[in-house]
Amino acid sequence: MRLLDRRAWLRLSALSALAGAGMRAAPAHAQPLSAPPLSASTPLPDSATLLLPGPEGGSAALWARDLAAGLVRGLPQAVALRPTVLGGPDGITAANRFATLEGGDGRTLLVMPGPAAHARLVGESRAQFEPEGWLPLCVSWQGAVLAGRGLPPGPRTGQPLRLALPGPEAPEAAALLALDLLGYPALPVFGLSGQAAATAIAQGEADAMPVADPLPQSRARQMGLVPWMELDTPGRRDHPELPAAGATPGRPAQIAAMQAGFAALRLRAALMLPGLTPADIVALWRRAALRWQEEEARQPVETTPPALVGAEARAAMGALYPAADAVLAYREWLLRRLAWQPG
């Protein structure tokens, strides 16, 4: 039995200085991204802080640099976006700071990666923020598939499927939940991700792995793997030619929990505004986000994930915040199946 049915009118004088600085936490002498002189006719502030997860020069910082360049080109006035790098790549420290600083005046924005949302989902004690009320402006959303050697085995037959995973606290663990719901006997093999996981599969130490990438099927094949099914999220199929993990049998709470994990895996980064930001300021930022989306659409699809804005961004992010019964189902499954609970 096979698995069940997948970016002008402004130029930036300081962009090169920002890139060279590697998106450092901005001291007083830092060179911000800026645009022409402030116009008093619009409600935007003349500067804003962009909170970023570390490290300096990491993937989130690089994405934020290009994003900020596109946004300021789409704003009707001068706004200096001052980057501040906080904490590590999981984004929890930056999100915690954002939660304490949000004032609704458009002066502070947050770049939130998927692991931060996942930490909140699983109840990690360090995650002292509630992102459900924040407003997503721009979302970098990649694809994700479960891939393995050859054709997928049948459920309830043969040896357990050995699934390469970074750890029980990682979003990739939701792929193990999908296999459980499908009735596949599976064993996690922790401490493996990316090329290390692919190498373990090639050496016969694992059988399958989740692959998240702008083009996950191509990436899987480059690693010598066969895409088995899409790790989809509610209402979104980027690879409909593959079976959908969301079509697995199970209680709605279990499906929502699984897809919340997939959403955290697929979220590369999201630019967030505080929930109490006035509507006129939100409208200006959203107009700039549309400009960014148009520019991103002209980039090579091989290296640029889908750029989501507006209702599409809100719908994608909504999968990260399932109902309370799904949150409870996910946490209970982590404890029962993997003997893991948040620290």
Short mmCIF file of C-alpha atoms in Angstrom, two decimals:
data_model
loop_
_atom_site.label_atom_id
_atom_site.label_comp_id
_atom_site.label_asym_id
_atom_site.label_seq_id
_atom_site.Cartn_x
_atom_site.Cartn_y
_atom_site.Cartn_z
CA MET A 1 0.00 0.00 0.00
CA ARG A 2 1.46 3.38 -0.97
CA LEU A 3 1.23 6.50 1.18
CA LEU A 4 -2.02 8.46 0.78
CA ASP A 5 -2.81 11.33 -1.68
CA ARG A 6 2.23 19.84 -2.93
CA ARG A 7 9.70 41.06 -5.64
CA ALA A 8 11.26 52.07 -7.93
CA TRP A 9 11.48 54.72 -6.92
CA LEU A 10 13.87 54.75 -3.99
CA ARG A 11 17.50 53.73 -3.99
CA LEU A 12 19.30 52.71 -0.86
CA SER A 13 22.44 54.65 -0.04
CA ALA A 14 23.24 52.48 2.95
CA LEU A 15 22.44 48.97 1.71
CA SER A 16 26.02 48.04 0.94
CA ALA A 17 27.15 49.27 4.35
CA LEU A 18 24.49 47.14 6.00
CA ALA A 19 25.45 44.06 4.05
CA GLY A 20 29.09 44.54 4.97
CA ALA A 21 28.18 44.87 8.60
CA GLY A 22 26.61 41.42 8.47
CA MET A 23 23.41 42.72 10.05
CA ARG A 24 25.15 43.47 13.39
CA ALA A 25 23.17 44.60 16.37
CA ALA A 26 22.95 48.29 15.56
CA PRO A 27 25.07 50.54 17.76
CA ALA A 28 24.75 54.30 17.67
CA HIS A 29 27.08 54.57 14.69
CA ALA A 30 25.47 51.79 12.62
CA GLN A 31 24.39 52.62 9.09
CA PRO A 32 20.65 51.88 8.74
CA LEU A 33 18.73 51.26 5.60
CA SER A 34 17.25 54.62 4.68
CA ALA A 35 15.26 56.47 2.05
CA PRO A 36 14.72 60.15 1.08
CA PRO A 37 13.69 62.81 3.64
CA LEU A 38 10.66 62.31 5.85
CA SER A 39 7.29 63.47 4.65
CA ALA A 40 5.04 64.77 7.40
CA SER A 41 1.93 63.76 5.49
CA THR A 42 2.24 60.06 6.33
CA PRO A 43 2.00 58.42 9.76
CA LEU A 44 5.09 56.21 9.58
CA PRO A 45 7.96 56.90 11.97
CA ASP A 46 11.26 58.10 10.53
CA SER A 47 13.01 55.02 11.92
CA ALA A 48 12.08 51.55 13.07
CA THR A 49 13.87 48.71 14.83
CA LEU A 50 14.04 45.35 13.12
CA LEU A 51 14.58 42.60 15.69
CA LEU A 52 16.42 39.61 14.23
CA PRO A 53 17.46 36.18 15.48
CA GLY A 54 21.19 35.53 15.39
CA PRO A 55 23.77 34.82 14.35
CA GLU A 56 25.09 37.87 12.53
CA GLY A 57 25.21 36.96 8.87
CA GLY A 58 22.91 33.98 9.44
CA SER A 59 20.06 32.99 7.16
CA ALA A 60 17.45 35.10 8.96
CA ALA A 61 19.71 38.17 8.93
CA LEU A 62 20.44 37.78 5.23
CA TRP A 63 16.76 37.36 4.43
CA ALA A 64 15.94 40.42 6.55
CA ARG A 65 18.57 42.50 4.75
CA ASP A 66 17.06 41.83 1.35
CA LEU A 67 13.54 42.15 2.70
CA ALA A 68 14.28 45.54 4.28
CA ALA A 69 15.75 46.77 1.00
CA GLY A 70 12.56 45.83 -0.81
CA LEU A 71 10.28 47.28 1.84
CA VAL A 72 11.86 50.74 1.96
CA ARG A 73 11.58 50.96 -1.82
CA GLY A 74 7.84 50.49 -1.41
CA LEU A 75 7.25 53.00 1.41
CA PRO A 76 5.94 56.50 0.66
CA GLN A 77 8.49 58.21 2.92
CA ALA A 78 11.92 57.84 4.49
CA VAL A 79 12.11 55.08 7.09
CA ALA A 80 15.45 53.90 8.49
CA LEU A 81 15.24 50.23 9.43
CA ARG A 82 17.78 49.63 12.18
CA PRO A 83 18.67 45.93 12.59
CA THR A 84 19.21 44.52 16.09
CA VAL A 85 20.40 40.91 16.39
CA LEU A 86 19.25 39.12 19.53
CA GLY A 87 19.86 35.56 20.66
CA GLY A 88 20.30 32.47 18.55
CA PRO A 89 18.77 31.06 15.37
CA ASP A 90 15.70 29.64 17.08
CA GLY A 91 14.41 33.24 17.38
CA ILE A 92 13.05 32.84 20.90
CA THR A 93 15.09 35.66 22.45
CA ALA A 94 14.13 38.12 19.71
CA ALA A 95 10.46 37.15 19.98
CA ASN A 96 10.51 37.54 23.75
CA ARG A 97 11.96 41.05 23.40
CA PHE A 98 9.38 41.92 20.76
CA ALA A 99 6.60 40.85 23.08
CA THR A 100 7.79 43.30 25.73
CA LEU A 101 8.46 46.22 23.37
CA GLU A 102 5.42 46.17 21.12
CA GLY A 103 3.70 49.57 21.29
CA GLY A 104 1.56 49.61 18.17
CA ASP A 105 3.31 52.61 16.56
CA GLY A 106 5.11 50.74 13.79
CA ARG A 107 8.54 51.42 15.34
CA THR A 108 9.41 47.80 16.10
CA LEU A 109 9.14 44.80 13.78
CA LEU A 110 10.21 41.21 14.29
CA VAL A 111 11.70 38.57 12.04
CA MET A 112 10.38 35.28 13.43
CA PRO A 113 11.63 31.90 12.14
CA GLY A 114 9.75 28.63 12.33
CA PRO A 115 11.57 27.22 15.39
CA ALA A 116 10.34 30.13 17.53
CA ALA A 117 6.73 29.40 16.65
CA HIS A 118 7.31 25.70 17.23
CA ALA A 119 8.83 26.36 20.67
CA ARG A 120 5.65 28.18 21.63
CA LEU A 121 3.55 25.36 20.21
CA VAL A 122 5.23 22.66 22.27
CA GLY A 123 5.28 24.71 25.48
CA GLU A 124 8.98 25.52 25.72
CA SER A 125 9.35 27.57 28.91
CA ARG A 126 11.77 30.02 27.28
CA ALA A 127 9.11 31.06 24.78
CA GLN A 128 7.39 33.83 26.74
CA PHE A 129 5.42 35.35 23.88
CA GLU A 130 2.04 34.91 22.21
CA PRO A 131 2.36 35.35 18.44
CA GLU A 132 -1.28 34.69 17.63
CA GLY A 133 -2.17 38.40 17.79
CA TRP A 134 0.82 39.63 15.80
CA LEU A 135 0.33 40.76 12.20
CA PRO A 136 2.39 38.95 9.53
CA LEU A 137 3.52 41.34 6.78
CA CYS A 138 5.87 39.16 4.74
CA VAL A 139 6.36 35.42 4.96
CA SER A 140 9.08 33.29 3.38
CA TRP A 141 7.43 29.90 3.00
CA GLN A 142 9.22 26.84 1.69
CA GLY A 143 8.04 23.41 0.68
CA ALA A 144 8.51 20.20 2.65
CA VAL A 145 8.30 16.51 1.77
CA LEU A 146 9.04 13.19 3.38
CA ALA A 147 11.61 11.38 1.24
CA GLY A 148 13.42 8.07 1.48
CA ARG A 149 15.19 5.29 -0.34
CA GLY A 150 13.18 3.80 -3.17
CA LEU A 151 9.45 3.41 -2.97
CA PRO A 152 7.72 3.79 0.41
CA PRO A 153 7.11 0.52 2.23
CA GLY A 154 3.65 -0.67 3.05
CA PRO A 155 2.19 0.08 6.48
CA ARG A 156 2.20 -2.56 9.18
CA THR A 157 4.65 -4.72 7.26
CA GLY A 158 8.38 -5.31 7.33
CA GLN A 159 10.94 -3.66 9.57
CA PRO A 160 10.18 -0.32 11.26
CA LEU A 161 10.97 2.69 9.13
CA ARG A 162 13.98 4.53 10.58
CA LEU A 163 13.29 8.25 10.35
CA ALA A 164 16.26 10.67 10.57
CA LEU A 165 15.35 13.66 12.77
CA PRO A 166 17.27 16.51 14.45
CA GLY A 167 15.58 15.87 17.80
CA PRO A 168 12.21 15.43 19.48
CA GLU A 169 11.84 19.21 19.98
CA ALA A 170 12.35 19.98 16.25
CA PRO A 171 9.46 20.68 13.84
CA GLU A 172 10.62 17.72 11.75
CA ALA A 173 9.28 15.43 14.46
CA ALA A 174 5.78 16.06 13.08
CA ALA A 175 6.71 13.73 10.20
CA LEU A 176 6.94 10.90 12.73
CA LEU A 177 3.44 11.76 13.93
CA ALA A 178 2.27 11.50 10.32
CA LEU A 179 3.75 8.02 10.04
CA ASP A 180 2.08 7.02 13.29
CA LEU A 181 -1.29 8.18 12.00
CA LEU A 182 -0.74 6.27 8.77
CA GLY A 183 -0.03 3.08 10.68
CA TYR A 184 3.63 2.82 9.70
CA PRO A 185 5.90 1.30 12.34
CA ALA A 186 8.68 3.88 12.61
CA LEU A 187 11.67 4.56 14.81
CA PRO A 188 13.28 8.00 15.19
CA VAL A 189 17.03 8.31 14.66
CA PHE A 190 17.92 11.56 16.39
CA GLY A 191 20.84 13.93 15.83
CA LEU A 192 20.52 13.95 12.04
CA SER A 193 19.45 16.75 9.70
CA GLY A 194 20.33 18.05 6.24
CA GLN A 195 23.24 16.39 4.52
CA ALA A 196 24.10 14.38 7.63
CA ALA A 197 20.69 12.74 7.48
CA ALA A 198 21.05 12.04 3.76
CA THR A 199 24.45 10.48 4.39
CA ALA A 200 23.02 8.26 7.11
CA ILE A 201 20.35 7.06 4.69
CA ALA A 202 22.94 6.38 1.99
CA GLN A 203 24.96 4.35 4.49
CA GLY A 204 21.95 2.31 5.54
CA GLU A 205 21.67 3.87 9.00
CA ALA A 206 18.25 5.44 8.32
CA ASP A 207 15.51 5.03 5.75
CA ALA A 208 13.79 8.39 5.35
CA MET A 209 13.94 12.09 6.35
CA PRO A 210 11.88 15.26 6.08
CA VAL A 211 13.23 17.65 3.42
CA ALA A 212 12.38 21.37 3.61
CA ASP A 213 13.58 23.55 0.74
CA PRO A 214 12.30 26.06 -1.86
CA LEU A 215 12.17 23.04 -4.18
CA PRO A 216 12.04 20.04 -1.83
CA GLN A 217 11.50 17.39 -4.46
CA SER A 218 14.55 18.51 -6.44
CA ARG A 219 16.58 18.72 -3.26
CA ALA A 220 15.52 15.23 -2.25
CA ARG A 221 16.53 13.80 -5.61
CA GLN A 222 19.90 15.57 -5.41
CA MET A 223 20.47 13.63 -2.20
CA GLY A 224 19.53 10.36 -3.88
CA LEU A 225 16.09 10.15 -2.27
CA VAL A 226 12.58 9.66 -3.61
CA PRO A 227 9.86 12.13 -2.47
CA TRP A 228 7.11 10.11 -0.82
CA MET A 229 4.54 12.64 0.37
CA GLU A 230 4.06 16.35 0.90
CA LEU A 231 4.12 17.67 4.45
CA ASP A 232 1.25 20.01 3.71
CA THR A 233 -0.55 22.65 5.77
CA PRO A 234 -4.28 23.43 5.88
CA GLY A 235 -5.61 24.77 2.60
CA ARG A 236 -2.19 24.87 0.92
CA ARG A 237 -0.72 22.32 -1.48
CA ASP A 238 2.54 23.27 -3.17
CA HIS A 239 3.13 19.77 -4.54
CA PRO A 240 -0.30 18.30 -5.38
CA GLU A 241 1.35 15.61 -7.49
CA LEU A 242 2.37 13.91 -4.23
CA PRO A 243 0.13 12.32 -1.64
CA ALA A 244 -0.74 14.72 1.19
CA ALA A 245 0.18 13.95 4.77
CA GLY A 246 -2.86 16.00 5.80
CA ALA A 247 -5.07 13.33 4.28
CA THR A 248 -4.00 10.78 6.88
CA PRO A 249 -6.69 9.25 9.06
CA GLY A 250 -6.97 10.51 12.61
CA ARG A 251 -8.84 12.85 14.89
CA PRO A 252 -9.02 16.49 13.72
CA ALA A 253 -6.92 17.57 16.70
CA GLN A 254 -4.17 15.13 15.72
CA ILE A 255 -4.19 16.32 12.11
CA ALA A 256 -4.07 19.98 13.17
CA ALA A 257 -1.20 19.22 15.56
CA MET A 258 0.74 17.45 12.83
CA GLN A 259 0.19 20.27 10.34
CA ALA A 260 1.22 22.89 12.92
CA GLY A 261 4.56 21.09 13.10
CA PHE A 262 4.76 21.08 9.31
CA ALA A 263 4.01 24.83 9.26
CA ALA A 264 6.91 25.50 11.64
CA LEU A 265 9.15 23.41 9.38
CA ARG A 266 8.03 25.29 6.27
CA LEU A 267 8.28 28.77 7.80
CA ARG A 268 11.74 30.13 6.96
CA ALA A 269 10.93 33.58 8.40
CA ALA A 270 8.05 35.99 8.87
CA LEU A 271 8.11 39.76 9.38
CA MET A 272 5.66 40.66 12.13
CA LEU A 273 4.00 43.86 13.36
CA PRO A 274 2.44 44.22 16.82
CA GLY A 275 -1.23 43.40 16.95
CA LEU A 276 -2.25 46.90 18.13
CA THR A 277 -0.60 48.74 15.24
CA PRO A 278 -3.03 51.36 13.82
CA ALA A 279 -4.72 50.41 10.57
CA ASP A 280 -3.23 53.29 8.55
CA ILE A 281 0.32 52.27 9.50
CA VAL A 282 -0.46 48.61 8.77
CA ALA A 283 -1.81 49.59 5.35
CA LEU A 284 1.44 51.38 4.43
CA TRP A 285 3.58 48.45 5.51
CA ARG A 286 1.34 46.03 3.63
CA ARG A 287 1.61 48.12 0.45
CA ALA A 288 5.39 47.92 0.78
CA ALA A 289 5.08 44.18 1.33
CA LEU A 290 3.28 43.85 -1.98
CA ARG A 291 6.22 45.57 -3.66
CA TRP A 292 8.57 43.09 -1.98
CA GLN A 293 6.46 40.19 -3.20
CA GLU A 294 6.61 41.47 -6.78
CA GLU A 295 10.39 41.70 -6.60
CA GLU A 296 10.71 38.24 -5.10
CA ALA A 297 8.61 36.79 -7.92
CA ARG A 298 11.32 37.84 -10.36
CA GLN A 299 14.01 35.85 -8.52
CA PRO A 300 15.06 32.29 -9.49
CA VAL A 301 12.59 29.79 -8.08
CA GLU A 302 15.46 27.41 -7.35
CA THR A 303 16.76 29.65 -4.56
CA THR A 304 13.78 31.81 -3.60
CA PRO A 305 10.91 30.32 -1.58
CA PRO A 306 7.36 31.53 -2.18
CA ALA A 307 6.84 35.07 -0.84
CA LEU A 308 3.50 35.40 0.91
CA VAL A 309 1.72 38.61 1.89
CA GLY A 310 -1.81 39.64 2.83
CA ALA A 311 -4.46 36.99 3.34
CA GLU A 312 -2.18 34.30 1.97
CA ALA A 313 0.43 35.09 4.63
CA ARG A 314 -2.16 35.16 7.38
CA ALA A 315 -3.61 31.82 6.31
CA ALA A 316 -0.18 30.18 6.20
CA MET A 317 0.75 31.52 9.62
CA GLY A 318 -2.61 30.50 11.06
CA ALA A 319 -1.57 26.86 10.83
CA LEU A 320 1.04 27.57 13.51
CA TYR A 321 -1.65 28.43 16.03
CA PRO A 322 -4.04 25.47 16.22
CA ALA A 323 -6.87 25.17 18.71
CA ALA A 324 -6.18 24.20 22.30
CA ASP A 325 -7.13 20.56 21.78
CA ALA A 326 -4.57 20.23 18.98
CA VAL A 327 -1.86 21.87 21.08
CA LEU A 328 -2.63 19.43 23.88
CA ALA A 329 -2.66 16.49 21.47
CA TYR A 330 0.79 17.42 20.13
CA ARG A 331 2.32 17.83 23.59
CA GLU A 332 0.80 14.58 24.82
CA TRP A 333 2.11 12.75 21.75
CA LEU A 334 5.62 14.13 22.29
CA LEU A 335 5.57 12.91 25.88
CA ARG A 336 4.03 9.51 25.17
CA ARG A 337 5.88 8.70 21.94
CA LEU A 338 9.24 10.37 22.47
CA ALA A 339 9.37 10.77 26.24
CA TRP A 340 9.96 14.50 25.71
CA GLN A 341 8.50 17.46 27.47
CA PRO A 342 9.61 21.10 27.35
CA GLY A 343 12.26 22.36 29.75
#
